[in-house]
Amino acid sequence: YTYVVTSCFSGVGTAELCGRALNLAWEQRGIGLRCVIGMGFERDPVARSVLTRVSGAAPAGGNLLDLWPPDVRVRIEKHFSDYAVLLGFLREQAPRLSSFFTDPDTGRKHAIDLGDLHCGGNPCTDWSTMGQRRGLTGPTAAVMVTWGLLIKRHTPAFVIQENVTLFPGEILLEVVGPENTMEILYMDPRERGWPVARRRKYALLI
């Protein structure tokens, strides 16, 4: 069986590297599974350059907010002090959210396809103890809602979300839709022998 792995907020291609490692392990054990790397989104050009090398020929988009038409983008940048108003506004505008993206490095246009397994860690600065802790009134809320609306439209079979422990996973679940279920797992590198204080929450949406 072949399945497609895609990512958003991809960084240097962690999900893609995991897919390559799984392919090697399955091949060594004679297991009939194979991971194919699909598209990704990463706004940082340096990280995106690493991602494209890891993923090979798979295209990569930039900023998710560029998928909105200009008037919606301008309204988002003016900020919303009330998350409920932001959520209502973007849900109303959802039909105008593009199903195509332009690779900022090549200028080529591609259709969005989130594949079978979609991985992402939406920006955590509004939830992290190292940030301003603005939560749903912070500037990253619009990005999270946009991501959730893409998942709702393109319906990957599974979504893995990584974030800080304070991020309320049910917020993303509310955007994606009640027909999905969510399982939560907390992981800390120190529990597995790595001296790094970086405890994280992983949510699996099915």
Short mmCIF file of C-alpha atoms in Angstrom, two decimals:
data_model
loop_
_atom_site.label_atom_id
_atom_site.label_comp_id
_atom_site.label_asym_id
_atom_site.label_seq_id
_atom_site.Cartn_x
_atom_site.Cartn_y
_atom_site.Cartn_z
CA TYR A 1 0.00 0.00 0.00
CA THR A 2 1.29 3.46 -0.89
CA TYR A 3 0.21 6.51 1.06
CA VAL A 4 1.01 10.20 0.63
CA VAL A 5 2.48 12.28 3.47
CA THR A 6 2.13 16.07 3.31
CA SER A 7 2.97 18.83 5.76
CA CYS A 8 2.24 22.38 6.78
CA PHE A 9 4.52 24.63 8.85
CA SER A 10 6.99 22.04 7.63
CA GLY A 11 10.22 23.46 9.01
CA VAL A 12 13.17 21.46 7.68
CA GLY A 13 11.00 18.52 6.68
CA THR A 14 10.72 16.47 9.87
CA ALA A 15 7.62 14.59 8.70
CA GLU A 16 9.24 13.95 5.33
CA LEU A 17 12.42 12.62 6.96
CA CYS A 18 10.31 10.31 9.13
CA GLY A 19 8.58 9.03 5.99
CA ARG A 20 11.94 8.20 4.42
CA ALA A 21 13.05 6.39 7.58
CA LEU A 22 9.82 4.37 7.63
CA ASN A 23 10.31 3.41 3.99
CA LEU A 24 13.77 2.04 4.76
CA ALA A 25 12.52 0.10 7.80
CA TRP A 26 9.57 -1.39 5.90
CA GLU A 27 11.76 -2.40 2.99
CA GLN A 28 14.26 -4.10 5.31
CA ARG A 29 11.47 -6.06 6.95
CA GLY A 30 9.62 -6.92 3.75
CA ILE A 31 6.51 -4.97 4.76
CA GLY A 32 4.34 -3.95 1.80
CA LEU A 33 3.96 -0.28 2.72
CA ARG A 34 5.51 2.77 1.12
CA CYS A 35 5.37 6.46 1.89
CA VAL A 36 5.35 9.00 -0.94
CA ILE A 37 6.23 12.59 -0.04
CA GLY A 38 3.65 15.11 -1.19
CA MET A 39 3.43 18.89 -1.00
CA GLY A 40 4.32 21.08 1.96
CA PHE A 41 3.93 24.65 3.21
CA GLU A 42 6.71 26.63 4.88
CA ARG A 43 6.97 30.42 4.93
CA ASP A 44 10.65 30.66 5.94
CA PRO A 45 12.77 30.53 2.76
CA VAL A 46 15.79 28.89 4.40
CA ALA A 47 13.69 26.14 6.00
CA ARG A 48 11.78 25.75 2.74
CA SER A 49 15.02 25.19 0.83
CA VAL A 50 15.86 22.31 3.19
CA LEU A 51 12.31 20.96 2.89
CA THR A 52 12.49 20.85 -0.91
CA ARG A 53 15.80 18.98 -0.78
CA VAL A 54 14.32 16.45 1.64
CA SER A 55 11.08 15.98 -0.30
CA GLY A 56 12.69 15.83 -3.74
CA ALA A 57 10.32 16.92 -6.49
CA ALA A 58 7.37 17.72 -4.21
CA PRO A 59 6.25 21.36 -4.46
CA ALA A 60 6.28 23.70 -1.47
CA GLY A 61 4.08 26.69 -0.76
CA GLY A 62 4.86 29.68 1.44
CA ASN A 63 2.55 31.62 3.76
CA LEU A 64 -0.89 30.03 4.22
CA LEU A 65 -2.51 33.44 4.48
CA ASP A 66 -1.54 34.09 0.85
CA LEU A 67 -4.32 31.64 -0.10
CA TRP A 68 -6.89 34.29 0.79
CA PRO A 69 -7.94 36.98 -1.69
CA PRO A 70 -6.38 40.42 -1.01
CA ASP A 71 -9.39 41.95 0.74
CA VAL A 72 -9.61 39.06 3.23
CA ARG A 73 -5.87 39.18 3.82
CA VAL A 74 -6.04 42.91 4.55
CA ARG A 75 -8.86 42.38 7.06
CA ILE A 76 -6.91 39.60 8.81
CA GLU A 77 -3.87 41.83 9.17
CA LYS A 78 -5.97 44.49 10.90
CA HIS A 79 -6.35 41.98 13.75
CA PHE A 80 -9.41 40.66 15.59
CA SER A 81 -9.71 41.20 19.32
CA ASP A 82 -12.49 38.58 19.52
CA TYR A 83 -11.72 35.03 18.33
CA ALA A 84 -15.39 34.22 17.76
CA VAL A 85 -15.63 37.13 15.31
CA LEU A 86 -12.45 35.98 13.53
CA LEU A 87 -13.72 32.40 13.28
CA GLY A 88 -17.11 33.52 11.99
CA PHE A 89 -15.53 35.83 9.42
CA LEU A 90 -13.15 33.19 8.02
CA ARG A 91 -15.86 30.53 7.94
CA GLU A 92 -18.03 32.91 5.95
CA GLN A 93 -15.13 33.58 3.56
CA ALA A 94 -14.09 29.89 3.33
CA PRO A 95 -15.47 29.39 -0.23
CA ARG A 96 -12.99 32.05 -1.36
CA LEU A 97 -9.99 30.25 0.13
CA SER A 98 -7.89 29.10 -2.82
CA SER A 99 -7.39 25.42 -3.61
CA PHE A 100 -4.20 26.34 -5.47
CA PHE A 101 -0.89 27.75 -4.27
CA THR A 102 2.09 29.33 -5.95
CA ASP A 103 5.56 28.03 -5.08
CA PRO A 104 7.35 31.24 -3.99
CA ASP A 105 10.70 29.88 -5.22
CA THR A 106 9.70 28.71 -8.69
CA GLY A 107 6.58 30.77 -9.39
CA ARG A 108 4.73 27.62 -10.43
CA LYS A 109 1.10 27.07 -9.50
CA HIS A 110 -0.03 23.78 -7.96
CA ALA A 111 -3.31 22.28 -6.74
CA ILE A 112 -3.51 21.67 -3.00
CA ASP A 113 -3.61 17.98 -2.09
CA LEU A 114 -3.15 17.10 1.58
CA GLY A 115 -2.69 13.41 0.82
CA ASP A 116 -3.46 10.58 3.24
CA LEU A 117 -1.43 11.67 6.27
CA HIS A 118 -1.05 15.41 6.88
CA CYS A 119 1.38 16.67 9.53
CA GLY A 120 1.77 20.15 10.94
CA GLY A 121 2.62 22.25 13.94
CA ASN A 122 0.78 25.55 13.70
CA PRO A 123 2.63 28.56 15.23
CA CYS A 124 2.83 28.25 19.00
CA THR A 125 4.04 31.73 19.97
CA ASP A 126 0.63 32.78 21.32
CA TRP A 127 0.53 29.70 23.60
CA SER A 128 4.15 29.14 24.54
CA THR A 129 5.54 30.16 27.92
CA MET A 130 8.31 31.84 25.91
CA GLY A 131 5.78 34.00 24.01
CA GLN A 132 3.24 36.66 24.98
CA ARG A 133 0.52 34.08 25.82
CA ARG A 134 -2.18 35.96 23.86
CA GLY A 135 -3.97 32.72 23.00
CA LEU A 136 -6.87 33.04 20.59
CA THR A 137 -6.59 36.83 20.47
CA GLY A 138 -3.02 36.65 19.16
CA PRO A 139 -1.87 37.09 15.55
CA THR A 140 -1.41 33.34 14.93
CA ALA A 141 -5.11 32.51 15.39
CA ALA A 142 -5.93 33.38 11.77
CA VAL A 143 -3.23 31.00 10.52
CA MET A 144 -4.58 28.18 12.68
CA VAL A 145 -8.15 28.71 11.42
CA THR A 146 -6.94 28.88 7.80
CA TRP A 147 -5.10 25.59 8.28
CA GLY A 148 -8.19 24.00 9.83
CA LEU A 149 -10.36 25.15 6.92
CA LEU A 150 -7.90 23.59 4.45
CA ILE A 151 -8.03 20.29 6.34
CA LYS A 152 -11.82 20.44 6.37
CA ARG A 153 -11.95 20.98 2.61
CA HIS A 154 -9.24 18.54 1.50
CA THR A 155 -9.99 15.77 4.05
CA PRO A 156 -6.78 13.81 4.61
CA ALA A 157 -7.47 10.48 6.32
CA PHE A 158 -5.23 11.38 9.26
CA VAL A 159 -3.80 14.62 10.66
CA ILE A 160 -0.95 14.80 13.17
CA GLN A 161 -0.62 18.14 14.93
CA GLU A 162 2.34 19.08 17.13
CA ASN A 163 2.25 22.03 19.52
CA VAL A 164 3.12 23.23 23.02
CA THR A 165 1.25 21.57 25.86
CA LEU A 166 -0.90 24.64 26.53
CA PHE A 167 -2.45 24.67 23.06
CA PRO A 168 -6.11 23.52 23.33
CA GLY A 169 -6.49 20.85 20.66
CA GLU A 170 -10.26 21.10 20.75
CA ILE A 171 -9.96 24.54 19.11
CA LEU A 172 -8.55 22.97 15.95
CA LEU A 173 -11.11 20.18 16.15
CA GLU A 174 -13.89 22.80 16.24
CA VAL A 175 -12.63 24.30 12.97
CA VAL A 176 -12.06 20.98 11.19
CA GLY A 177 -15.48 19.65 12.17
CA PRO A 178 -17.23 17.47 14.76
CA GLU A 179 -17.22 14.46 12.43
CA ASN A 180 -13.55 14.00 13.34
CA THR A 181 -12.17 12.47 16.53
CA MET A 182 -8.97 13.45 18.34
CA GLU A 183 -6.48 11.48 20.42
CA ILE A 184 -3.81 13.28 22.48
CA LEU A 185 -0.27 12.13 23.32
CA TYR A 186 2.32 14.05 25.36
CA MET A 187 6.00 13.42 24.64
CA ASP A 188 9.16 14.76 26.28
CA PRO A 189 12.67 14.14 24.87
CA ARG A 190 13.98 13.72 28.42
CA GLU A 191 11.82 10.64 28.86
CA ARG A 192 13.74 9.02 26.00
CA GLY A 193 17.25 9.98 27.01
CA TRP A 194 17.62 13.35 25.27
CA PRO A 195 18.57 16.20 27.70
CA VAL A 196 16.25 18.72 26.00
CA ALA A 197 13.38 20.37 27.91
CA ARG A 198 10.87 20.43 25.06
CA ARG A 199 7.69 18.67 26.16
CA ARG A 200 5.10 18.72 23.38
CA LYS A 201 1.48 17.74 22.73
CA TYR A 202 0.69 15.57 19.72
CA ALA A 203 -2.87 15.32 18.49
CA LEU A 204 -4.10 12.71 16.03
CA LEU A 205 -7.23 13.68 14.10
CA ILE A 206 -9.13 10.90 12.37
#
